[in-house]
Short mmCIF file of N, CA and C in Angstrom, two decimals:
data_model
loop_
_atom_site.label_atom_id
_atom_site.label_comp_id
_atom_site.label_asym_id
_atom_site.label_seq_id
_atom_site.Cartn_x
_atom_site.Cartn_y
_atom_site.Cartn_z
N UNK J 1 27.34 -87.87 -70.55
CA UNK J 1 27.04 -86.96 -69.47
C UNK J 1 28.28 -86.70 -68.63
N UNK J 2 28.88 -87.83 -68.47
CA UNK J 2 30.51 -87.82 -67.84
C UNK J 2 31.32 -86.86 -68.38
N UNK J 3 31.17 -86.87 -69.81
CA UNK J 3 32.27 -86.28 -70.39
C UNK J 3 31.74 -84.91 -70.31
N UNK J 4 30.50 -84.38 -69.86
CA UNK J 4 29.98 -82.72 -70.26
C UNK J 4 30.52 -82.17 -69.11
N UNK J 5 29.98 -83.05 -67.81
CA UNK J 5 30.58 -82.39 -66.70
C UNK J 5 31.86 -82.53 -66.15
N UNK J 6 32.75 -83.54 -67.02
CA UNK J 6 34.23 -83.40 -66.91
C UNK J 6 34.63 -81.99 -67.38
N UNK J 7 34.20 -82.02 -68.68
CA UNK J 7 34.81 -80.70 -69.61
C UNK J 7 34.30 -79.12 -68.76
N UNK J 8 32.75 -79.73 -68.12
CA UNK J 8 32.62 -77.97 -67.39
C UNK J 8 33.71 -77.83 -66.02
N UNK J 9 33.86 -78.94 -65.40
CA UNK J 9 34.87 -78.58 -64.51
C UNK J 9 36.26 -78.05 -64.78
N UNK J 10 36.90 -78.93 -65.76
CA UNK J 10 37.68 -78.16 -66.40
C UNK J 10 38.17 -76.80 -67.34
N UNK J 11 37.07 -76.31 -67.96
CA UNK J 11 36.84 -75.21 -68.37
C UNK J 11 36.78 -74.17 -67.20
N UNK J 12 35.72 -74.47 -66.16
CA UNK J 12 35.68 -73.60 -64.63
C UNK J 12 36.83 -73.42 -64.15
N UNK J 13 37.85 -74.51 -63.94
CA UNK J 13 39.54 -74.60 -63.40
C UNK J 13 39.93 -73.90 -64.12
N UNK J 14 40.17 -74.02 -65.57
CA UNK J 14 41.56 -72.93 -66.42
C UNK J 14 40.87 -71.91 -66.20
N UNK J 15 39.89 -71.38 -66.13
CA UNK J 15 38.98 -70.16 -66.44
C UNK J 15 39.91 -69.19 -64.74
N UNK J 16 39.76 -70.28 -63.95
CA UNK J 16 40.32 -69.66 -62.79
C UNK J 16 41.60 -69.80 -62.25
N UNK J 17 42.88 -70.26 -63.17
CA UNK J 17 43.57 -70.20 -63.15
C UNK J 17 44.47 -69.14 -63.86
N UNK J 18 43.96 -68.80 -65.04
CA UNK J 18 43.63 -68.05 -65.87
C UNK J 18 43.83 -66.32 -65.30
N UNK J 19 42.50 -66.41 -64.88
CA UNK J 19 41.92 -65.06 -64.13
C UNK J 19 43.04 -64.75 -62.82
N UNK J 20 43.69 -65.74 -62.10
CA UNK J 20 45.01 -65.58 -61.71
C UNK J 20 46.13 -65.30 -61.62
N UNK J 21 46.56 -65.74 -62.69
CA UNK J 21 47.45 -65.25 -63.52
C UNK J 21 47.46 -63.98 -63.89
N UNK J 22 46.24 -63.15 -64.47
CA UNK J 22 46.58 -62.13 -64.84
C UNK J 22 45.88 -60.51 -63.76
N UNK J 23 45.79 -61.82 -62.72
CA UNK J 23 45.66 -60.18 -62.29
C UNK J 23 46.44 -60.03 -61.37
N UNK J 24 46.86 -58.17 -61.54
CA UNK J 24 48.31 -57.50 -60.88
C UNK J 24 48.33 -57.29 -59.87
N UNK J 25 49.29 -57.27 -59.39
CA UNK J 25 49.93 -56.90 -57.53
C UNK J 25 50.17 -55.67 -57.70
N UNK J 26 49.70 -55.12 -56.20
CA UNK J 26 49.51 -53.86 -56.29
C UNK J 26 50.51 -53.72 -56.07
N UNK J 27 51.25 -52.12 -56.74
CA UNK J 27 52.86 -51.39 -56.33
C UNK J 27 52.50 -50.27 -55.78
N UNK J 28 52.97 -50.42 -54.69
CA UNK J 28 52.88 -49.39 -53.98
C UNK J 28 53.67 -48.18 -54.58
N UNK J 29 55.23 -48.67 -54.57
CA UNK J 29 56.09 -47.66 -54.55
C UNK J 29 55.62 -47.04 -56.06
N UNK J 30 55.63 -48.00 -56.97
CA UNK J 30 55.01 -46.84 -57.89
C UNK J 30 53.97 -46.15 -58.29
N UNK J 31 52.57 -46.66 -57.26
CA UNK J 31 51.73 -45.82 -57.11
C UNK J 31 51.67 -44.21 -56.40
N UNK J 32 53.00 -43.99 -55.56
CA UNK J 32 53.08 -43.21 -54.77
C UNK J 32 54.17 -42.31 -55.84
N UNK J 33 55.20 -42.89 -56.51
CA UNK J 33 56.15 -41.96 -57.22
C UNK J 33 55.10 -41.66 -58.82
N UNK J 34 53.74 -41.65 -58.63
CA UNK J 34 52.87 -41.32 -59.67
C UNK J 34 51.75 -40.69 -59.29
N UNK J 35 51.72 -40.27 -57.87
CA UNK J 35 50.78 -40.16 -56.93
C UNK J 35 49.48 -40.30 -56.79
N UNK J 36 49.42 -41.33 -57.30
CA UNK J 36 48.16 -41.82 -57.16
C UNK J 36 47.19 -42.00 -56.17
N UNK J 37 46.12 -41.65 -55.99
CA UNK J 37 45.18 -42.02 -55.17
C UNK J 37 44.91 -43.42 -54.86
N UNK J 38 44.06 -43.97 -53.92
CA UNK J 38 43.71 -45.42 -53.52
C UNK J 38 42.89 -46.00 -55.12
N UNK J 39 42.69 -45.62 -55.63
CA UNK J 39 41.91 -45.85 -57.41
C UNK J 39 42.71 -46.08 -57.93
N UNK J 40 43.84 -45.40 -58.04
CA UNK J 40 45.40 -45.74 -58.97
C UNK J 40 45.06 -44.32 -60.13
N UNK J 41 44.40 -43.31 -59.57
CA UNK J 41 44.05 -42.16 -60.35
C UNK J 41 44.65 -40.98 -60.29
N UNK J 42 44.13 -39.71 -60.80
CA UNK J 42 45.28 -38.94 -59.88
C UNK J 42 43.93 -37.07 -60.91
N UNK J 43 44.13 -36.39 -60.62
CA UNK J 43 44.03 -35.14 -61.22
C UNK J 43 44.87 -34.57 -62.03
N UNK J 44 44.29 -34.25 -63.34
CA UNK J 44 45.15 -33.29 -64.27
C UNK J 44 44.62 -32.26 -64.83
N UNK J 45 44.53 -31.50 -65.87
CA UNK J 45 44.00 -30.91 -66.37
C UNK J 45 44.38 -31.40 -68.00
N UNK J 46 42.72 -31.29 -68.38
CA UNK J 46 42.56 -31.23 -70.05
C UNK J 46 42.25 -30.16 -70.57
N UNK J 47 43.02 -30.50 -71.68
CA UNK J 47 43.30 -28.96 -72.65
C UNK J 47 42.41 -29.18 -73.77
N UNK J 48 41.31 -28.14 -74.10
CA UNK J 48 40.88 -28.31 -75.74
C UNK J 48 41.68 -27.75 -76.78
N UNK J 49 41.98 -27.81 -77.48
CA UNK J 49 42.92 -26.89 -78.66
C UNK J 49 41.86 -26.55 -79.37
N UNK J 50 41.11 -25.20 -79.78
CA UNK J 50 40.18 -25.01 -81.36
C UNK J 50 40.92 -23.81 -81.91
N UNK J 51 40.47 -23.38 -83.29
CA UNK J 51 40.75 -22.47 -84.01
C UNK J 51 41.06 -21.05 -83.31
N UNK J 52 42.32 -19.95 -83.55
CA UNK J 52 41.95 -19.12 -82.91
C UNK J 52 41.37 -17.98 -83.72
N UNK J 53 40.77 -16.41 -83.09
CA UNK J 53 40.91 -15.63 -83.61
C UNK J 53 41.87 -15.16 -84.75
N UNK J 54 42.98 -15.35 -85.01
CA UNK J 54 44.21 -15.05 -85.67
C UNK J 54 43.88 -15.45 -87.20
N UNK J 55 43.40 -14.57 -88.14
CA UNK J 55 42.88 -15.13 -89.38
C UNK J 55 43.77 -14.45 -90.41
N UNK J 56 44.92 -13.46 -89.77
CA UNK J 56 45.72 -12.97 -90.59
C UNK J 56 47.13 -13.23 -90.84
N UNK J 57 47.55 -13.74 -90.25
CA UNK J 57 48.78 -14.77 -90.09
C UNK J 57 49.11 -14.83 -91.58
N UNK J 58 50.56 -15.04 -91.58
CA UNK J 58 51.01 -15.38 -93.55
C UNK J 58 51.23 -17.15 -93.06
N UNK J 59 51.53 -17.87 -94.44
CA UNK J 59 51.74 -19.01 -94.24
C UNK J 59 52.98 -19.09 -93.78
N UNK J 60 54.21 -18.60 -93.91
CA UNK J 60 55.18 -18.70 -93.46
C UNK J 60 55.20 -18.57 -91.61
N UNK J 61 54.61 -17.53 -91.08
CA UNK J 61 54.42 -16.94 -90.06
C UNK J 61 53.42 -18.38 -89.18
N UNK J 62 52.94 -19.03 -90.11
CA UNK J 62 51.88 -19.67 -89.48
C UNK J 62 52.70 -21.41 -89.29
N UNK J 63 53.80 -21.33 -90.31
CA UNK J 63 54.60 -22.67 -90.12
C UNK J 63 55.28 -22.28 -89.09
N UNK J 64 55.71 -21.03 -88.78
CA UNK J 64 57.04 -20.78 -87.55
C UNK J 64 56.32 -21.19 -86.82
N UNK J 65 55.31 -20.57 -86.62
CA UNK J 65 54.56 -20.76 -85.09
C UNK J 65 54.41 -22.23 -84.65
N UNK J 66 53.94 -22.62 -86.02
CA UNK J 66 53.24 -24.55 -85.26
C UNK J 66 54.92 -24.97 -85.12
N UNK J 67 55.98 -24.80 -85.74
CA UNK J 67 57.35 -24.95 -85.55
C UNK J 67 57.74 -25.04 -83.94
N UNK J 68 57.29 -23.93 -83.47
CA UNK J 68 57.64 -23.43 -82.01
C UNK J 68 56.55 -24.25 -81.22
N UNK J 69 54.97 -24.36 -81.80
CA UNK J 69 54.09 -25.39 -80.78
C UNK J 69 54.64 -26.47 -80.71
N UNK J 70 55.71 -27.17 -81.87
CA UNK J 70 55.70 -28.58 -81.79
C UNK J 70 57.14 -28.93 -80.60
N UNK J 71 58.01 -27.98 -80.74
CA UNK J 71 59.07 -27.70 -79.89
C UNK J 71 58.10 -27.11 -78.55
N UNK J 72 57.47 -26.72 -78.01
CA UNK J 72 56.91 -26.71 -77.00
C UNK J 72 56.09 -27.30 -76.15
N UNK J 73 55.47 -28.16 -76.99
CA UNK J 73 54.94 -29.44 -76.51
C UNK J 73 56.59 -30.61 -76.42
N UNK J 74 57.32 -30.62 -77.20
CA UNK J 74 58.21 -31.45 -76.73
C UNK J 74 59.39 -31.27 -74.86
N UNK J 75 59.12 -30.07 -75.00
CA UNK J 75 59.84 -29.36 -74.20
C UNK J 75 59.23 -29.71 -72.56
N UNK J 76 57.68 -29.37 -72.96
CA UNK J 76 56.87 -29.79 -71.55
C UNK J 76 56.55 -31.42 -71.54
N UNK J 77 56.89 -32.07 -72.50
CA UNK J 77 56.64 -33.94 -72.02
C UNK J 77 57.97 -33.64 -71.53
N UNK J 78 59.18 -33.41 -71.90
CA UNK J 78 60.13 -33.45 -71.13
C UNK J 78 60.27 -32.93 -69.73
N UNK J 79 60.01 -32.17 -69.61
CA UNK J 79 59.74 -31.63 -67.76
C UNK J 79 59.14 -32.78 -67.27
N UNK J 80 57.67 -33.80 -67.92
CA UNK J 80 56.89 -33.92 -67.20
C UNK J 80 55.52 -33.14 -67.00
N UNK J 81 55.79 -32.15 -67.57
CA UNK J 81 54.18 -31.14 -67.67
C UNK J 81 52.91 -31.61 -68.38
N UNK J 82 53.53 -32.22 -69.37
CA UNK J 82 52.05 -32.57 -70.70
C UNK J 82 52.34 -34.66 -70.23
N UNK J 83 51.78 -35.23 -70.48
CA UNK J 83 51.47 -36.60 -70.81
C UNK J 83 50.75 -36.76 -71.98
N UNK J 84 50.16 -35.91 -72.08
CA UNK J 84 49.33 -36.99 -73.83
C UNK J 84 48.99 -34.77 -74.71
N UNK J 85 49.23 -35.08 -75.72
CA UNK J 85 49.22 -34.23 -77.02
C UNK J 85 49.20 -34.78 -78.01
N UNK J 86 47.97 -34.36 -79.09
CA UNK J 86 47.75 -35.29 -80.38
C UNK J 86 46.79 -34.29 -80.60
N UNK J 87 46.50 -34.42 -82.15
CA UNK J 87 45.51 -33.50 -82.87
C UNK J 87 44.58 -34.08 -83.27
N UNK J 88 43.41 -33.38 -83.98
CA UNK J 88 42.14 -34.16 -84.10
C UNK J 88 42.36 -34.67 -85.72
N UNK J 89 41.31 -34.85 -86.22
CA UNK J 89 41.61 -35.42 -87.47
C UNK J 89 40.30 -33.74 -87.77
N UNK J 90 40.11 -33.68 -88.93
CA UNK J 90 39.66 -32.77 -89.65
C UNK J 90 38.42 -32.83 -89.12
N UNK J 91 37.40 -31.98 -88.60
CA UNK J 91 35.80 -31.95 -88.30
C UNK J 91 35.43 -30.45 -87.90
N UNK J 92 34.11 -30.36 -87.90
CA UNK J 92 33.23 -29.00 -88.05
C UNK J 92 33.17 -28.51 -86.66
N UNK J 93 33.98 -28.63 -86.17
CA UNK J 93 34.00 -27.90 -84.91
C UNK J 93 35.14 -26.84 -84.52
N UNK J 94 36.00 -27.03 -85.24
CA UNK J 94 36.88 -26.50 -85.11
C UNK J 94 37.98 -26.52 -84.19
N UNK J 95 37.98 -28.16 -83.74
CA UNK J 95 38.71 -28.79 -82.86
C UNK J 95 39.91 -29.52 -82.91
N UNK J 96 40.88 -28.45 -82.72
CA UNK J 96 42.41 -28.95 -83.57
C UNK J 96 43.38 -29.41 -82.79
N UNK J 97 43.13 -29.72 -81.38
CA UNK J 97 43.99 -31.17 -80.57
C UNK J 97 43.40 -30.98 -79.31
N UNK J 98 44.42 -31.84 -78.57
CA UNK J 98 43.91 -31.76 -76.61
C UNK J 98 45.28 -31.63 -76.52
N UNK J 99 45.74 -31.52 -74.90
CA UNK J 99 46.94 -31.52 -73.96
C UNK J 99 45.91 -32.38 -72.73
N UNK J 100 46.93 -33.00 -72.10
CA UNK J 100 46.44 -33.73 -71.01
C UNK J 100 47.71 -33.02 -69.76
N UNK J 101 47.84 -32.15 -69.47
CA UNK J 101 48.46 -31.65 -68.65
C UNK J 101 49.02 -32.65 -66.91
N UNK J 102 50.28 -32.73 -66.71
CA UNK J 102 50.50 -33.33 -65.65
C UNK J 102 50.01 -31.81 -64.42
N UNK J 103 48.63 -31.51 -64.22
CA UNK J 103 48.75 -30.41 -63.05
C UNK J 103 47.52 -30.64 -62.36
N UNK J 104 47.72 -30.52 -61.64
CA UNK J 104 46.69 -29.90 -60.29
C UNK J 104 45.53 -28.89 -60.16
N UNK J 105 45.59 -27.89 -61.15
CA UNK J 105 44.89 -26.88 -60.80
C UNK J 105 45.15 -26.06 -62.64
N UNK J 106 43.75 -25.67 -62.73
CA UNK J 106 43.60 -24.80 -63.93
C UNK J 106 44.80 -23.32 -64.26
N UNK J 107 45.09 -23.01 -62.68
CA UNK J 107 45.88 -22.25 -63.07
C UNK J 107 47.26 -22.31 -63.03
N UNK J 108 47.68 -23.32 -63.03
CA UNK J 108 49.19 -24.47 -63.15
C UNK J 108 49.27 -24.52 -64.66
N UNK J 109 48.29 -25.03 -65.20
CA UNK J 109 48.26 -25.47 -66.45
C UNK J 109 47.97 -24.03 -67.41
N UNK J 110 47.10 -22.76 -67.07
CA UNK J 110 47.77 -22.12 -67.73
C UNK J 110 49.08 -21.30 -67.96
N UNK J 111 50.08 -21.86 -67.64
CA UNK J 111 51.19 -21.33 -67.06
C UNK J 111 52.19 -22.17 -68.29
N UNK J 112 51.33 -23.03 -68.33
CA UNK J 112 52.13 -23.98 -69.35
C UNK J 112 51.44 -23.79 -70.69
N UNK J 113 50.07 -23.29 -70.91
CA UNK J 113 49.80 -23.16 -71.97
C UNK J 113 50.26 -21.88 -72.64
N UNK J 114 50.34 -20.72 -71.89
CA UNK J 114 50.99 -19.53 -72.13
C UNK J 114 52.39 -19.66 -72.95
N UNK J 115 53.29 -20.87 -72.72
CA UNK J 115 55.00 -20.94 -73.62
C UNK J 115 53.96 -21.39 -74.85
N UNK J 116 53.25 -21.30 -75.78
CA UNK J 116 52.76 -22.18 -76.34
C UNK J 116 52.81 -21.33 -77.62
N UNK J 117 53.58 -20.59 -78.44
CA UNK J 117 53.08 -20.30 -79.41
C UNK J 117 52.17 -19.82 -80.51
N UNK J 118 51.83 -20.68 -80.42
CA UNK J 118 50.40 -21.12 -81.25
C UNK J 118 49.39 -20.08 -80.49
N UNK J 119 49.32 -20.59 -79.68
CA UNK J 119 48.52 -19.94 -78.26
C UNK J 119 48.57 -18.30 -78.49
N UNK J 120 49.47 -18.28 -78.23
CA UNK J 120 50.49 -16.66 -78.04
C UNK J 120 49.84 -15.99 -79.13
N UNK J 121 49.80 -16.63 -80.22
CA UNK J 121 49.40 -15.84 -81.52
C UNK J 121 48.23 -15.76 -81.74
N UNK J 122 47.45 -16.29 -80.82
CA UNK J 122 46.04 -16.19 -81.30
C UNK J 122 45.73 -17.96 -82.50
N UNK J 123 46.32 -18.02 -82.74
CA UNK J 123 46.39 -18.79 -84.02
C UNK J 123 45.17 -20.08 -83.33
N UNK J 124 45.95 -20.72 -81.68
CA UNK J 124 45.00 -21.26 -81.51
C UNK J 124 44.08 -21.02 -80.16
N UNK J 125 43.54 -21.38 -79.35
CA UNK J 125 42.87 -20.98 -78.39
C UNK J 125 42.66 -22.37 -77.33
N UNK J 126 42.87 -21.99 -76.48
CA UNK J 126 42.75 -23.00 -75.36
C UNK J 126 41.67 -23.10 -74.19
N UNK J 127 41.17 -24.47 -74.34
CA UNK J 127 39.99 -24.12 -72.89
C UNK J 127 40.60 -25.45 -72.28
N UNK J 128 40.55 -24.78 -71.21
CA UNK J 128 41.06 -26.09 -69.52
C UNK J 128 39.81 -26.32 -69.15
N UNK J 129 39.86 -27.95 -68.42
CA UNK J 129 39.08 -28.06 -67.43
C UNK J 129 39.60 -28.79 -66.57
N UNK J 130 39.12 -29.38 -65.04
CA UNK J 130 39.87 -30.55 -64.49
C UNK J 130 39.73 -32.00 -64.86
N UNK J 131 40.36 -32.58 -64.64
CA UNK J 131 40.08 -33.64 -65.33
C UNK J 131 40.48 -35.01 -64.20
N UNK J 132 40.27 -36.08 -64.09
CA UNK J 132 40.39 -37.41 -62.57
C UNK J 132 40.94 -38.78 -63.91
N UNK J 133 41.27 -38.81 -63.74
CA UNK J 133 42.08 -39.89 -65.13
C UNK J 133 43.18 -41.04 -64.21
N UNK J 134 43.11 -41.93 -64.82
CA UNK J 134 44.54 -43.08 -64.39
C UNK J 134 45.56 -42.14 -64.37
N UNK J 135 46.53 -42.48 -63.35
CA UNK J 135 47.65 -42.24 -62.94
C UNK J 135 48.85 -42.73 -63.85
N UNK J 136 48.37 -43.72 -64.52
CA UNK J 136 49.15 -44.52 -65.42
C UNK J 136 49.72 -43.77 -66.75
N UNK J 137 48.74 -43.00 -66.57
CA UNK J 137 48.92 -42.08 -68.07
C UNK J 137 50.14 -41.17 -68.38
N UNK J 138 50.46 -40.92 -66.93
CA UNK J 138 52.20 -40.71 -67.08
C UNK J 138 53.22 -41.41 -67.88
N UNK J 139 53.01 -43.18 -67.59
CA UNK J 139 54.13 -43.49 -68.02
C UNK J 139 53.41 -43.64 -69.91
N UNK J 140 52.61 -43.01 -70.36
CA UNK J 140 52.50 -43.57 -71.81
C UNK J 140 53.53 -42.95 -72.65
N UNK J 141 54.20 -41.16 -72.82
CA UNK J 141 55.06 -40.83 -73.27
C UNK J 141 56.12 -42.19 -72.82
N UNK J 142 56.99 -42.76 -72.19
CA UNK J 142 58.00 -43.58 -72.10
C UNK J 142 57.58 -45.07 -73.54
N UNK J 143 56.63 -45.30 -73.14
CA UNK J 143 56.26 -46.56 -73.86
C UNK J 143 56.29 -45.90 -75.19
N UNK J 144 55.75 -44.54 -75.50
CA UNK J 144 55.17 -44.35 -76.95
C UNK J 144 57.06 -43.88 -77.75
N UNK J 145 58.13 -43.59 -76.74
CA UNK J 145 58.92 -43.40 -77.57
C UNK J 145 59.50 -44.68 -77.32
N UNK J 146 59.10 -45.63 -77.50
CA UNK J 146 59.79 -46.91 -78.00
C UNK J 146 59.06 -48.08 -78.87
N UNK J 147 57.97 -46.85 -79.42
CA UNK J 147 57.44 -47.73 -80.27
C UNK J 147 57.07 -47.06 -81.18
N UNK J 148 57.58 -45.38 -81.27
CA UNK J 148 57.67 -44.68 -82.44
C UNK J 148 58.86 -45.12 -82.97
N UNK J 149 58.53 -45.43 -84.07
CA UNK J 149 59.81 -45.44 -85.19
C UNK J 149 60.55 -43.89 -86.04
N UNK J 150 59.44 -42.91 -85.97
CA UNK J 150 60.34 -41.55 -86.78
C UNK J 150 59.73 -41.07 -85.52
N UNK J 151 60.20 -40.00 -85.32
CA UNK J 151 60.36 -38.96 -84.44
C UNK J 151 59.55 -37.64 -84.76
N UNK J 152 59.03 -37.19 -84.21
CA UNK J 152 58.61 -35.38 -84.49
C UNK J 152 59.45 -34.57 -84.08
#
């Protein structure tokens, strides 16, 4: 009986030493150079990517273009405009990526979807909405190019 309630006290101690350890101190300064709200959140806008109208396109015409989307999405993580871009995997909806836009307002973000190529041509079509997401999501481009090994 000694030994059960030795072991629960001790299990209770690391458990809360533990839970100590890992939880974070708040940063101010970089909650504020990410502008985060008191949540550690912030407003952006999400982008749907689906199929566009554009059904006449040649294949050549249709590689330039995604050529120029992929250089345009690189162009706006570099400003700072986009934080997260990725495509879907194949499904019946006709749902062929997102943008997670660093903006404020629907019509910020179409401003940025307009350099877009793809867009431009019809090829693909874009719907915004607002979106309340971690603030954190800024720094994931930094982390993700140091743990891509090839490059796009």
């Amino acid at each position: 009986m000694k030994k059960s309630i030795f072991l629960l006290v001790l299990l209770c101690f690391s458990t809360t030493i533990f839970s100590q350890e890992n939880t974070p101190t708040f940063d101010e300064k970089l909650a504020k150079s990410l502008n985060a709200d008191e949540y550690g959140m912030k407003k952006y806008v999400f982008c749907l990517l689906k199929t566009g109208t554009n059904t006449t396109a040649t294949k050549e015409e249709t590689q330039k273009l995604f050529e120029g989307h992929m250089a345009n999405i690189s162009k706006l993580a570099v400003e700072g405009k986009l934080v997260v871009a990725g495509p879907f995997m194949k499904n019946d909806k006709n749902y062929r990526g997102i943008y997670i836009f660093n903006a404020s307002s629907i019509e910020e973000a179409k401003t940025f979807v307009e350099t877009d190529p793809a867009v431009q041509s019809k090829l693909l079509e874009a719907e915004l909405t607002l979106w309340y997401g971690s603030a954190a999501l800024q720094e994931t481009l930094k982390i993700h190019s140091k743990i891509a090994k090839t490059k796009m």
